[in-house]
Coordinates of C-alpha atoms (C1' of nucleotides) in Angstrom, one line a residue:
Chain A
M204 CA -22.9 5.9 8.9
S205 CA -21.8 3.1 6.6
Y206 CA -18.9 2.5 4.2
Y207 CA -18.9 0.2 1.3
L208 CA -15.7 -0.4 -0.5
T209 CA -15.0 -2.6 -3.5
T210 CA -12.0 -3.8 -5.5
P211 CA -12.5 -4.8 -9.0
I212 CA -13.4 -8.5 -9.5
Y213 CA -10.2 -10.0 -10.9
Y214 CA -10.3 -11.9 -14.2
V215 CA -9.4 -15.5 -13.7
N216 CA -7.6 -16.1 -16.9
A217 CA -4.3 -15.8 -15.0
E218 CA -2.8 -16.0 -11.5
P219 CA -2.8 -13.2 -9.0
H220 CA 0.0 -10.7 -9.5
L221 CA 1.5 -7.7 -7.9
G222 CA -1.1 -5.3 -9.2
H223 CA -4.0 -7.3 -7.9
A224 CA -2.2 -7.5 -4.6
Y225 CA -1.7 -3.8 -4.4
T226 CA -5.3 -2.9 -5.1
T227 CA -6.5 -5.4 -2.6
V228 CA -4.1 -4.3 0.2
V229 CA -5.0 -0.7 -0.3
A230 CA -8.7 -1.7 -0.1
D231 CA -8.1 -3.7 3.0
A232 CA -6.2 -0.9 4.7
L233 CA -9.1 1.5 3.9
A234 CA -11.7 -0.9 5.1
R235 CA -9.8 -1.5 8.4
F236 CA -9.3 2.2 8.8
H237 CA -13.0 2.9 8.5
R238 CA -14.0 0.1 10.8
L239 CA -11.6 1.6 13.3
L240 CA -13.4 4.9 13.0
G241 CA -16.5 3.1 14.0
L242 CA -18.3 3.0 10.6
E243 CA -20.3 0.0 9.6
T244 CA -18.1 -1.3 6.9
R245 CA -18.5 -3.7 4.0
F246 CA -15.5 -4.7 1.9
Q247 CA -16.0 -6.7 -1.2
T248 CA -13.6 -8.4 -3.6
G249 CA -14.0 -11.4 -5.9
T250 CA -13.5 -12.8 -9.3
D251 CA -14.8 -12.2 -12.8
E252 CA -15.2 -15.6 -14.5
H253 CA -16.9 -15.4 -17.8
G254 CA -15.7 -14.6 -21.3
D255 CA -13.6 -16.0 -24.1
K256 CA -10.2 -15.5 -22.5
V257 CA -11.2 -17.7 -19.6
V258 CA -12.4 -20.4 -21.9
E259 CA -9.1 -20.1 -23.8
A260 CA -7.1 -20.4 -20.6
A261 CA -9.2 -23.4 -19.4
V262 CA -8.6 -25.2 -22.7
K263 CA -4.9 -24.5 -22.4
A264 CA -4.9 -25.9 -18.8
G265 CA -6.9 -29.0 -20.1
L266 CA -9.7 -28.5 -17.6
P267 CA -13.5 -28.0 -17.9
V268 CA -14.2 -24.3 -17.7
K269 CA -16.1 -24.5 -14.4
D270 CA -13.3 -26.5 -12.8
F271 CA -10.8 -24.1 -14.1
V272 CA -12.5 -21.0 -12.8
D273 CA -13.1 -22.7 -9.4
R274 CA -9.4 -23.4 -9.1
V275 CA -8.2 -19.9 -10.1
S276 CA -10.8 -18.1 -8.0
A277 CA -9.7 -20.2 -5.0
R278 CA -6.1 -19.2 -5.8
F279 CA -7.0 -15.5 -5.6
R280 CA -8.9 -16.1 -2.4
Q281 CA -6.0 -17.9 -0.8
S282 CA -3.6 -15.1 -1.8
W283 CA -5.9 -12.6 0.0
D284 CA -6.1 -14.7 3.1
E285 CA -2.3 -14.9 3.2
L286 CA -2.1 -11.1 2.9
D287 CA -4.5 -10.6 5.8
I288 CA -7.2 -9.2 3.7
S289 CA -10.4 -8.7 5.7
Y290 CA -13.0 -8.9 3.0
D291 CA -16.6 -9.3 4.1
H292 CA -17.8 -10.8 0.9
Y293 CA -16.0 -12.6 -1.9
I294 CA -18.2 -12.5 -5.0
R295 CA -17.9 -14.7 -8.1
T296 CA -19.7 -13.9 -11.3
T297 CA -20.6 -17.6 -11.6
D298 CA -22.5 -17.3 -8.3
P299 CA -26.2 -18.2 -9.1
A300 CA -27.3 -15.1 -7.1
H301 CA -25.2 -12.9 -9.3
V302 CA -26.5 -14.5 -12.5
K303 CA -30.0 -13.9 -11.3
V304 CA -29.4 -10.2 -10.7
V305 CA -27.7 -9.7 -14.0
Q306 CA -30.7 -11.2 -15.8
E307 CA -33.1 -9.1 -13.8
V308 CA -31.3 -5.9 -14.6
L309 CA -31.0 -6.8 -18.3
S310 CA -34.7 -7.4 -18.5
R311 CA -35.6 -4.2 -16.8
V312 CA -33.3 -2.0 -18.9
H313 CA -34.4 -3.8 -22.0
E314 CA -38.1 -3.3 -21.2
S315 CA -37.5 0.4 -20.5
G316 CA -35.9 0.8 -24.0
G317 CA -32.3 1.1 -22.8
I318 CA -31.2 -1.9 -24.8
Y319 CA -31.8 -2.4 -28.6
F320 CA -31.0 -5.0 -31.2
G321 CA -28.7 -3.8 -34.0
E322 CA -26.3 -4.8 -36.6
Y323 CA -22.6 -4.4 -36.4
G324 CA -20.3 -4.9 -39.4
G325 CA -16.6 -5.1 -39.3
L326 CA -13.4 -6.9 -40.1
Y327 CA -13.3 -10.1 -38.2
C328 CA -10.3 -12.4 -37.5
Y329 CA -11.4 -16.0 -36.9
G330 CA -8.1 -16.7 -35.2
C331 CA -8.6 -14.0 -32.6
E332 CA -12.4 -14.3 -32.6
T333 CA -12.5 -10.6 -32.6
F334 CA -13.3 -7.5 -34.8
Y335 CA -10.6 -5.2 -35.8
L336 CA -10.6 -1.6 -37.0
E337 CA -8.9 -0.8 -40.3
R338 CA -6.2 1.2 -38.5
D339 CA -5.3 -1.7 -36.2
L340 CA -4.3 -4.0 -39.0
I341 CA -0.8 -4.3 -40.2
D342 CA -0.7 -4.2 -44.0
G343 CA -4.4 -5.2 -43.9
R344 CA -3.7 -8.3 -41.9
C345 CA -4.3 -9.4 -38.3
P346 CA -1.4 -8.3 -36.1
D347 CA -1.5 -11.7 -34.4
H348 CA -2.2 -14.2 -37.1
Q349 CA -0.9 -12.3 -40.2
T350 CA -4.1 -13.4 -41.9
K351 CA -6.6 -11.2 -43.8
P352 CA -9.7 -10.6 -41.7
T353 CA -13.1 -11.2 -43.3
Y354 CA -15.8 -8.6 -43.4
L355 CA -18.6 -9.9 -41.2
K356 CA -21.9 -8.7 -40.1
E357 CA -23.1 -9.6 -36.7
E358 CA -26.3 -8.8 -35.0
N359 CA -26.0 -7.8 -31.3
Y360 CA -27.6 -6.0 -28.5
F361 CA -26.6 -2.5 -27.7
F362 CA -26.9 -0.3 -24.6
R363 CA -28.0 3.2 -25.3
M364 CA -25.0 4.8 -23.6
S365 CA -24.8 7.8 -25.9
K366 CA -27.9 9.4 -24.4
Y367 CA -26.2 9.8 -21.0
Q368 CA -23.2 11.8 -22.3
G369 CA -24.6 15.2 -21.3
W370 CA -25.7 14.0 -17.9
L371 CA -22.4 12.4 -17.2
L372 CA -20.5 15.5 -18.1
D373 CA -22.7 17.5 -15.8
Y374 CA -22.4 15.1 -13.0
I375 CA -18.6 15.2 -13.2
S376 CA -18.5 19.0 -13.2
D377 CA -20.9 19.1 -10.2
N378 CA -18.9 16.6 -8.2
P379 CA -15.3 17.5 -8.8
D380 CA -13.8 14.8 -6.6
W381 CA -16.1 12.1 -7.7
I382 CA -13.3 10.6 -9.8
R383 CA -10.0 11.0 -8.0
P384 CA -7.2 11.8 -8.1
E385 CA -7.9 14.7 -10.4
R386 CA -5.7 13.5 -13.2
Y387 CA -8.1 10.7 -13.9
K388 CA -11.1 12.9 -13.8
N389 CA -9.4 15.0 -16.5
E390 CA -8.7 11.9 -18.5
V391 CA -12.4 11.0 -18.4
L392 CA -13.4 14.5 -19.4
A393 CA -11.0 14.2 -22.4
F394 CA -12.8 10.9 -23.4
L395 CA -16.1 12.7 -23.1
R396 CA -15.1 15.5 -25.5
E397 CA -15.7 12.9 -28.3
P398 CA -19.2 11.7 -29.0
L399 CA -20.1 8.7 -26.9
E400 CA -21.2 5.7 -28.8
D401 CA -23.6 3.0 -27.7
L402 CA -22.1 -0.1 -26.1
C403 CA -22.3 -3.6 -27.5
I404 CA -23.3 -5.8 -24.6
S405 CA -23.8 -9.2 -26.2
R406 CA -22.1 -12.1 -28.0
P407 CA -23.9 -14.7 -30.1
K408 CA -23.6 -18.1 -28.5
S409 CA -22.1 -19.4 -31.8
R410 CA -19.0 -17.3 -30.8
L411 CA -19.2 -17.5 -27.0
E412 CA -21.1 -19.8 -24.7
W413 CA -19.4 -19.2 -21.4
G414 CA -21.5 -16.3 -20.2
I415 CA -24.9 -15.3 -18.8
T416 CA -27.8 -15.9 -21.3
L417 CA -29.8 -12.8 -22.2
P418 CA -33.2 -13.1 -20.6
F419 CA -34.9 -11.8 -23.7
D420 CA -32.9 -13.7 -26.3
E421 CA -31.4 -17.1 -25.5
R422 CA -29.3 -17.1 -28.6
Y423 CA -27.0 -14.6 -26.9
V424 CA -24.9 -14.2 -23.8
T425 CA -24.2 -10.8 -22.2
Y426 CA -20.6 -9.6 -22.7
V427 CA -18.5 -8.2 -19.9
W428 CA -20.1 -5.0 -18.7
F429 CA -23.6 -6.0 -17.7
D430 CA -22.1 -9.0 -16.1
A431 CA -18.9 -7.9 -14.4
L432 CA -19.8 -4.3 -13.3
L433 CA -23.1 -5.5 -11.7
N434 CA -21.1 -7.4 -9.1
Y435 CA -21.0 -4.2 -7.1
L436 CA -24.8 -4.4 -6.7
S437 CA -25.4 -8.1 -6.8
G438 CA -22.9 -8.5 -3.9
L439 CA -25.3 -6.4 -1.8
G440 CA -28.3 -8.6 -2.7
Y441 CA -29.7 -5.9 -4.9
P442 CA -32.5 -5.1 -5.6
G443 CA -34.0 -6.6 -2.4
G444 CA -32.6 -6.9 1.1
D445 CA -31.1 -4.6 3.7
L446 CA -27.5 -4.6 2.5
Y447 CA -28.2 -2.6 -0.6
K448 CA -30.2 0.0 1.4
K449 CA -27.5 0.3 4.0
F450 CA -24.4 0.3 1.9
W451 CA -25.0 1.8 -1.6
P452 CA -23.4 4.0 -2.9
A453 CA -20.0 2.4 -3.1
Q454 CA -16.5 3.5 -2.9
H455 CA -14.8 1.8 -5.9
L456 CA -11.1 1.2 -6.0
I457 CA -9.5 0.4 -9.3
A458 CA -6.3 0.5 -11.3
K459 CA -6.0 3.0 -14.1
D460 CA -6.4 0.4 -16.9
I461 CA -10.1 0.0 -16.2
L462 CA -10.9 3.7 -15.8
K463 CA -13.1 3.9 -18.8
P464 CA -15.5 1.1 -18.0
H465 CA -15.9 2.4 -14.4
A466 CA -16.0 6.1 -15.1
I467 CA -18.2 5.9 -18.2
Y468 CA -20.0 2.6 -18.8
W469 CA -20.8 2.0 -15.1
P470 CA -22.4 5.3 -14.2
T471 CA -24.5 5.4 -17.4
M472 CA -25.6 1.9 -16.6
L473 CA -26.6 3.0 -13.2
A474 CA -28.4 6.0 -14.6
A475 CA -30.3 3.7 -17.0
M476 CA -31.3 1.6 -14.0
G477 CA -32.5 4.7 -12.2
L478 CA -29.9 4.3 -9.4
E479 CA -27.7 6.8 -7.6
P480 CA -24.1 6.8 -8.9
F481 CA -21.3 5.3 -6.8
A482 CA -19.8 7.6 -4.2
H483 CA -16.2 7.8 -5.5
L484 CA -14.1 6.2 -8.1
N485 CA -10.6 5.9 -6.6
V486 CA -8.0 5.3 -9.2
H487 CA -4.4 4.1 -8.7
G488 CA -1.4 3.7 -10.9
Y489 CA 0.9 0.8 -11.9
W490 CA 3.9 -0.8 -10.4
Q491 CA 6.6 -0.6 -13.0
L492 CA 8.8 -3.7 -13.1
D493 CA 12.1 -3.0 -14.6
S494 CA 12.1 -5.6 -17.3
G495 CA 15.9 -5.6 -17.4
K496 CA 16.1 -6.8 -13.8
M497 CA 13.0 -9.0 -14.1
S498 CA 14.7 -12.4 -14.1
K499 CA 12.7 -15.5 -14.0
S500 CA 13.6 -16.1 -10.4
L501 CA 12.4 -12.6 -9.5
G502 CA 9.2 -13.3 -11.5
N503 CA 8.2 -15.9 -9.0
V504 CA 9.0 -13.6 -6.1
V505 CA 6.8 -10.8 -7.5
E506 CA 3.9 -13.2 -7.1
P507 CA 2.2 -11.9 -4.0
K508 CA 2.3 -15.2 -2.2
G509 CA 6.1 -15.5 -2.6
L510 CA 6.7 -11.9 -1.6
A511 CA 4.7 -12.2 1.6
A512 CA 6.3 -15.5 2.5
Q513 CA 9.8 -14.2 2.0
Y514 CA 9.6 -10.7 3.4
G515 CA 6.6 -10.8 5.7
V516 CA 2.9 -9.9 5.2
D517 CA 3.0 -6.6 7.1
Q518 CA 6.3 -5.6 5.5
V519 CA 4.8 -5.9 2.0
R520 CA 1.6 -4.1 3.0
Y521 CA 3.7 -1.3 4.5
F522 CA 5.8 -1.1 1.3
F523 CA 2.8 -0.9 -0.9
L524 CA 1.3 2.0 1.0
R525 CA 4.4 3.9 1.7
E526 CA 6.3 3.6 -1.6
M527 CA 3.6 4.4 -4.1
V528 CA 1.9 7.8 -4.2
F529 CA -1.7 6.9 -4.7
G530 CA -2.7 7.6 -8.3
L531 CA 0.9 7.7 -9.7
D532 CA 3.0 4.9 -11.1
A533 CA 5.9 3.7 -9.0
H534 CA 8.8 1.4 -9.5
F535 CA 8.9 -2.0 -7.9
S536 CA 12.1 -3.8 -7.0
V537 CA 13.1 -6.2 -4.3
E538 CA 15.9 -3.8 -3.5
A539 CA 13.5 -1.0 -2.8
L540 CA 11.4 -3.3 -0.7
V541 CA 14.3 -4.4 1.4
A542 CA 15.5 -0.8 1.7
R543 CA 12.1 0.2 3.1
I544 CA 12.0 -2.8 5.5
N545 CA 15.5 -2.2 6.9
A546 CA 15.4 1.6 7.1
D547 CA 11.8 2.3 8.1
L548 CA 10.6 -0.8 9.8
A549 CA 13.8 -2.4 11.3
N550 CA 15.9 0.6 12.1
D551 CA 13.4 3.4 12.8
L552 CA 10.3 1.7 14.2
G553 CA 11.4 -1.7 15.3
N554 CA 14.5 -0.5 17.0
L555 CA 12.5 2.3 18.7
V556 CA 10.2 -0.3 20.2
A557 CA 13.1 -2.5 21.2
R558 CA 15.1 0.2 22.9
S559 CA 12.1 1.7 24.6
L560 CA 10.9 -1.7 25.9
G561 CA 14.5 -2.6 26.6
M562 CA 15.0 0.3 28.9
A563 CA 11.6 -0.2 30.6
F564 CA 12.7 -3.7 31.5
K565 CA 16.3 -2.8 32.4
Y566 CA 15.4 0.2 34.6
R567 CA 11.8 -0.5 35.7
Q568 CA 11.4 -4.3 35.6
G569 CA 8.9 -4.1 32.7
I570 CA 6.4 -2.1 34.7
V571 CA 4.9 1.0 33.1
P572 CA 6.2 3.9 35.3
P573 CA 4.0 6.8 36.4
P574 CA 4.6 10.0 34.5
G575 CA 5.7 13.0 36.5
V576 CA 5.0 16.6 35.5
P577 CA 6.0 17.0 31.9
N578 CA 8.7 19.4 31.0
D579 CA 9.0 21.2 27.6
L580 CA 10.5 18.1 25.9
D581 CA 7.6 16.0 27.1
Q582 CA 5.1 18.5 26.1
E583 CA 6.5 18.6 22.7
V584 CA 6.1 14.8 22.4
I585 CA 2.5 15.1 23.3
L586 CA 2.0 17.9 20.9
L587 CA 3.7 16.0 18.1
A588 CA 1.7 12.8 18.8
A589 CA -1.5 14.8 18.5
R590 CA -0.4 16.4 15.3
A591 CA 0.9 13.1 13.8
A592 CA -2.4 11.5 14.6
A593 CA -4.5 14.4 13.2
D594 CA -2.5 14.4 10.0
F595 CA -2.7 10.7 9.6
L596 CA -6.5 10.7 10.2
H597 CA -6.8 13.4 7.6
N598 CA -4.5 12.0 4.9
F599 CA -5.5 8.3 5.1
P600 CA -9.1 8.5 4.0
A601 CA -8.0 11.1 1.4
L602 CA -5.9 8.2 -0.1
E603 CA -2.7 10.0 0.8
F604 CA -1.2 6.9 2.3
S605 CA 2.3 7.7 1.5
R606 CA 2.1 11.1 3.1
A607 CA 0.2 9.7 6.1
L608 CA 2.9 7.2 6.8
A609 CA 5.8 9.7 6.1
G610 CA 4.2 12.0 8.7
L611 CA 4.0 9.2 11.2
W612 CA 7.6 8.4 10.6
E613 CA 8.6 11.9 11.3
F614 CA 7.1 11.4 14.8
I615 CA 9.1 8.1 15.1
G616 CA 12.2 10.0 14.2
H617 CA 11.4 12.6 16.8
L618 CA 11.1 9.9 19.5
N619 CA 14.5 8.5 18.6
R620 CA 15.9 12.0 19.1
Y621 CA 13.9 12.4 22.3
I622 CA 15.7 9.4 23.7
V623 CA 19.1 10.7 22.8
V624 CA 18.4 14.2 24.2
N625 CA 17.1 12.7 27.5
A626 CA 19.7 10.0 27.7
P627 CA 17.8 7.7 30.0
W628 CA 21.0 5.6 30.6
E629 CA 22.4 8.7 32.4
L630 CA 19.3 9.3 34.4
A631 CA 19.4 5.7 35.5
K632 CA 22.8 6.3 37.1
Q633 CA 21.4 9.2 39.2
P634 CA 19.1 8.2 42.1
E635 CA 17.7 11.7 42.3
A636 CA 16.6 11.5 38.6
A637 CA 14.3 8.6 39.1
A638 CA 11.1 10.6 38.6
R639 CA 12.6 12.1 35.5
L640 CA 13.4 8.7 34.1
D641 CA 9.9 7.5 34.8
T642 CA 8.5 10.4 32.9
V643 CA 10.7 9.9 29.9
L644 CA 9.9 6.2 29.7
Y645 CA 6.2 6.8 30.1
H646 CA 6.1 9.3 27.2
L647 CA 7.9 6.9 25.0
L648 CA 5.6 4.0 25.8
E649 CA 2.5 6.0 25.5
S650 CA 3.7 7.3 22.1
L651 CA 4.3 3.8 21.0
R652 CA 0.7 3.0 21.9
W653 CA -0.4 5.8 19.6
I654 CA 1.8 4.6 16.8
A655 CA 0.5 1.1 17.1
A656 CA -3.1 2.3 17.0
L657 CA -2.5 4.3 13.8
L658 CA -0.6 1.5 12.1
R659 CA -3.4 -1.0 12.7
P660 CA -5.0 -0.6 9.2
V661 CA -1.6 -0.9 7.5
M662 CA 0.1 -3.6 9.6
P663 CA -2.6 -5.4 11.6
A664 CA -0.5 -8.2 12.9
S665 CA 2.5 -6.1 13.9
A666 CA 0.3 -3.4 15.5
L667 CA -1.3 -6.2 17.6
K668 CA 2.2 -7.4 18.6
M669 CA 3.1 -3.9 19.7
S670 CA -0.1 -3.7 21.7
E671 CA 0.8 -7.0 23.4
Q672 CA 4.3 -5.9 24.2
L673 CA 2.9 -2.7 25.7
G674 CA 0.7 -4.9 27.9
L675 CA -2.6 -3.4 26.5
G676 CA -5.5 -5.6 27.2
L677 CA -8.4 -5.8 24.7
A678 CA -10.2 -3.1 26.7
L679 CA -7.4 -0.6 25.9
W680 CA -6.9 -1.8 22.4
D681 CA -10.0 -2.9 20.7
Q682 CA -11.9 0.4 20.5
P683 CA -12.6 3.0 17.9
L684 CA -9.6 5.1 17.1
P685 CA -10.9 8.4 18.5
Q686 CA -11.1 6.7 21.9
V687 CA -7.8 5.1 21.7
L688 CA -6.1 8.3 20.7
Q689 CA -6.3 10.1 24.1
W690 CA -3.1 10.9 25.8
G691 CA -2.5 9.1 29.1
R692 CA -4.6 6.0 28.6
L693 CA -1.6 3.7 29.1
L694 CA -1.9 2.7 32.7
P695 CA 1.1 3.2 35.0
G696 CA 1.7 0.0 36.9
S697 CA 0.7 -2.3 34.0
T698 CA 3.0 -5.0 32.9
L699 CA 5.0 -5.0 29.6
Q700 CA 5.7 -8.1 27.6
K701 CA 9.1 -9.0 26.1
G702 CA 8.9 -10.0 22.5
P703 CA 11.1 -10.8 19.6
A704 CA 12.2 -8.1 17.2
L705 CA 9.1 -6.8 15.4
F706 CA 10.8 -6.4 12.0
P707 CA 14.1 -8.3 11.7
R708 CA 16.7 -6.7 9.5
I709 CA 17.2 -8.3 6.1
D710 CA 20.8 -9.0 5.3
T711 CA 21.7 -7.9 1.9
Chain B
rG284 C1' -2.1 7.8 -35.6
rG285 C1' -5.5 10.2 -31.7
rC286 C1' -5.9 11.4 -26.4
rG287 C1' -3.7 11.7 -21.7
rG288 C1' 0.5 11.6 -18.4
rU289 C1' 5.6 11.9 -16.8
rG290 C1' 10.8 14.3 -17.0
rU291 C1' 13.5 17.7 -10.0
rA292 C1' 20.3 15.5 -6.1
rG293 C1' 24.2 9.3 -7.6
rC294 C1' 19.1 6.2 -6.8
rU295 C1' 13.6 6.4 -5.7
rC296 C1' 10.6 10.4 -5.5
rA297 C1' 7.7 14.8 -2.6
rG298 C1' 6.9 19.8 -3.9
rU299 C1' -1.2 21.0 -1.6
rC300 C1' -2.3 24.0 -7.9
rG301 C1' 2.9 31.6 -9.1
rG302 C1' 6.0 33.8 -3.7
rU303 C1' 12.2 33.7 1.2
rU304 C1' 18.2 30.5 -0.2
rA305 C1' 14.2 24.0 -4.3
rG306 C1' 13.1 19.5 -0.2
rA307 C1' 12.7 14.0 1.9
rG308 C1' 14.4 9.1 2.2
rC309 C1' 18.1 5.8 0.6
rA310 C1' 23.2 5.5 -0.7
rU311 C1' 28.3 8.2 0.5
rG312 C1' 31.9 10.6 4.0
rC313 C1' 33.2 12.4 9.0
rG314 C1' 32.0 12.8 14.2
rG315 C1' 29.2 11.3 18.8
rC316 C1' 26.3 7.9 22.1
rU317 C1' 25.6 2.8 24.3
rC318 C1' 19.1 1.9 26.0
rA319 C1' 18.5 -0.8 21.3
rU320 C1' 17.6 -5.4 15.8
rA321 C1' 25.8 -2.9 14.1
rU322 C1' 20.7 0.1 15.6
rC323 C1' 20.3 5.7 17.1
rC324 C1' 21.9 11.0 17.0
rG325 C1' 24.8 15.2 14.8
rC326 C1' 27.4 17.4 10.7
rA327 C1' 28.7 17.6 5.3
rG328 C1' 27.3 18.1 0.7
rU329 C1' 26.4 18.0 -4.6
rG330 C1' 21.0 20.3 -8.7
rU331 C1' 21.2 23.6 -16.3
rC332 C1' 14.0 21.5 -11.6
rC333 C1' 14.7 17.6 -19.8
rG334 C1' 16.1 21.5 -24.0
rG335 C1' 14.2 26.2 -26.2
rG336 C1' 10.8 30.3 -26.3
rG337 C1' 6.9 33.2 -23.8
rU338 C1' 3.5 35.4 -19.8
rU339 C1' 4.8 37.8 -15.0
rC340 C1' 7.6 42.3 -10.3
rG341 C1' 8.5 36.9 -9.6
rA342 C1' 8.1 30.3 -12.8
rA343 C1' 10.1 23.6 -10.9
rU344 C1' 4.9 25.5 -10.9
rC345 C1' 1.1 28.8 -16.1
rC346 C1' 1.2 29.0 -21.9
rC347 C1' 3.7 27.5 -26.7
rU348 C1' 7.3 24.3 -28.9
rG349 C1' 11.0 20.3 -29.4
rC350 C1' 13.0 15.7 -27.3
rA351 C1' 12.7 11.2 -24.3
rC352 C1' 9.8 7.7 -21.7
rC353 C1' 4.9 5.6 -20.1
rG354 C1' -0.4 4.6 -20.4
rC355 C1' -5.1 4.3 -22.8
rC356 C1' -7.8 4.0 -27.4
rA357 C1' -6.4 -1.9 -28.6

RNA sequence: GGCGGUGUAGCUCAGUCGGUUAGAGCAUGCGGCUCAUAUCCGCAGUGUCCGGGGUUCGAAUCCCUGCACCGCCA
């Protein structure tokens, strides 16, 4: 079994921002999760580097275009390294291998009649270098330049997308969770109620040179779709090689703004190429930044790099997955981030680890005690651990990250209550309760092992720290989840490690 | 303008697609514990489920309509 997951390739006309970081963190958590399940996993991200906006940005930065895209692409890559993103392949649309695949595919689709040469006429603004529709103009003038656009005819290449409309509608009906969550499937179906038009896929070099030359007409470059979307295949070495055979079809992860290209253009392109559609299109919402509170200083913080540096990589990763219901929009604020860190991570989980380990050291010299016969309270802990794990394993791959984590935190809450109910500090005062104290401590520590294992995809560094504090060697830690999640694998007699607070409170 | 979405506690939001008395977290107040990162535990709440109309034995949930906000087409 294999699992191939992609993020979009990010457009390099601007720096990485919160939305990019969210998509990439979600993808990373999913990739790590599936690796832990034991699936052969490939996780690809990268950058989209052609087109007029990039040229514009390069001119503005005073750099040759290639130097500019190198710089911004590296900036993205660095951000992902800082966020602990475990991508297997970082693709760039300026990679020679990608360019070659694009040209091969274009040739093939052209030869099979899927691409034709046609004329397009419209109102063109020289300032924007783009065509406008009548209805988009303000008093007949360009909304940006306040100039009157000229009627211009341009010859271009078009992809026969329209002929796939019926097929696509059928495919969506036959595969109801192909585009998910459901709301986005419905949106696509709404698009498809209108007749689908053919897709313009070229730009004359007189207007745009920074692109991939059409293999059948060197006066043109290909525009956006047959370049960018094909990264999902070129990154696998398509059409040759083993990777494509092993990993296609892909799980795509995108934000809702690029739903249409991925849900409509891309599958029809794949159909024209005679390929199997992607496995799922997974669509998420937006982080809403309250513009009122969005001061300039905060603007810098919302840059992923600054956020992780200030609040911690795992803290930010946890916040992303816990705070946003996948598919819906959510509000982002530093206040909300700090609230999550303090309440969930410092108070609930971090403190649970600290008090459990603290008691194990204070009462048992940091040695894992042997569990005695479990009573009802202990049985309940074991039951709830199993339930939390089962729910988590069910919700996480279904993209219900928030629910998965909320469920795990219910278990954490239960453990905090378990401590109060059992009052180990009282047991410690009674010599005859020694076995009972052993049992309580063991159930706590073993529960923490489960929690650490489940949190690995979300907070890899913190989960590892937990495992180290629990004295787990690699043999107990670095295994597929189903093997790790067996009650009682924490060995009595093994040595715990003291460590600093996992998630320090943030003073407000 | 067209299409789609959202509106639930002071705040942020769940509510698995009609079914007990509408929930969680945060924030607030009171009480308890001392193993712990001043943490944890218990108790207390507060609701015109945006307004109006309809379907139904029954609606936060389905339908119509109005308002507000958001997104896409761009």
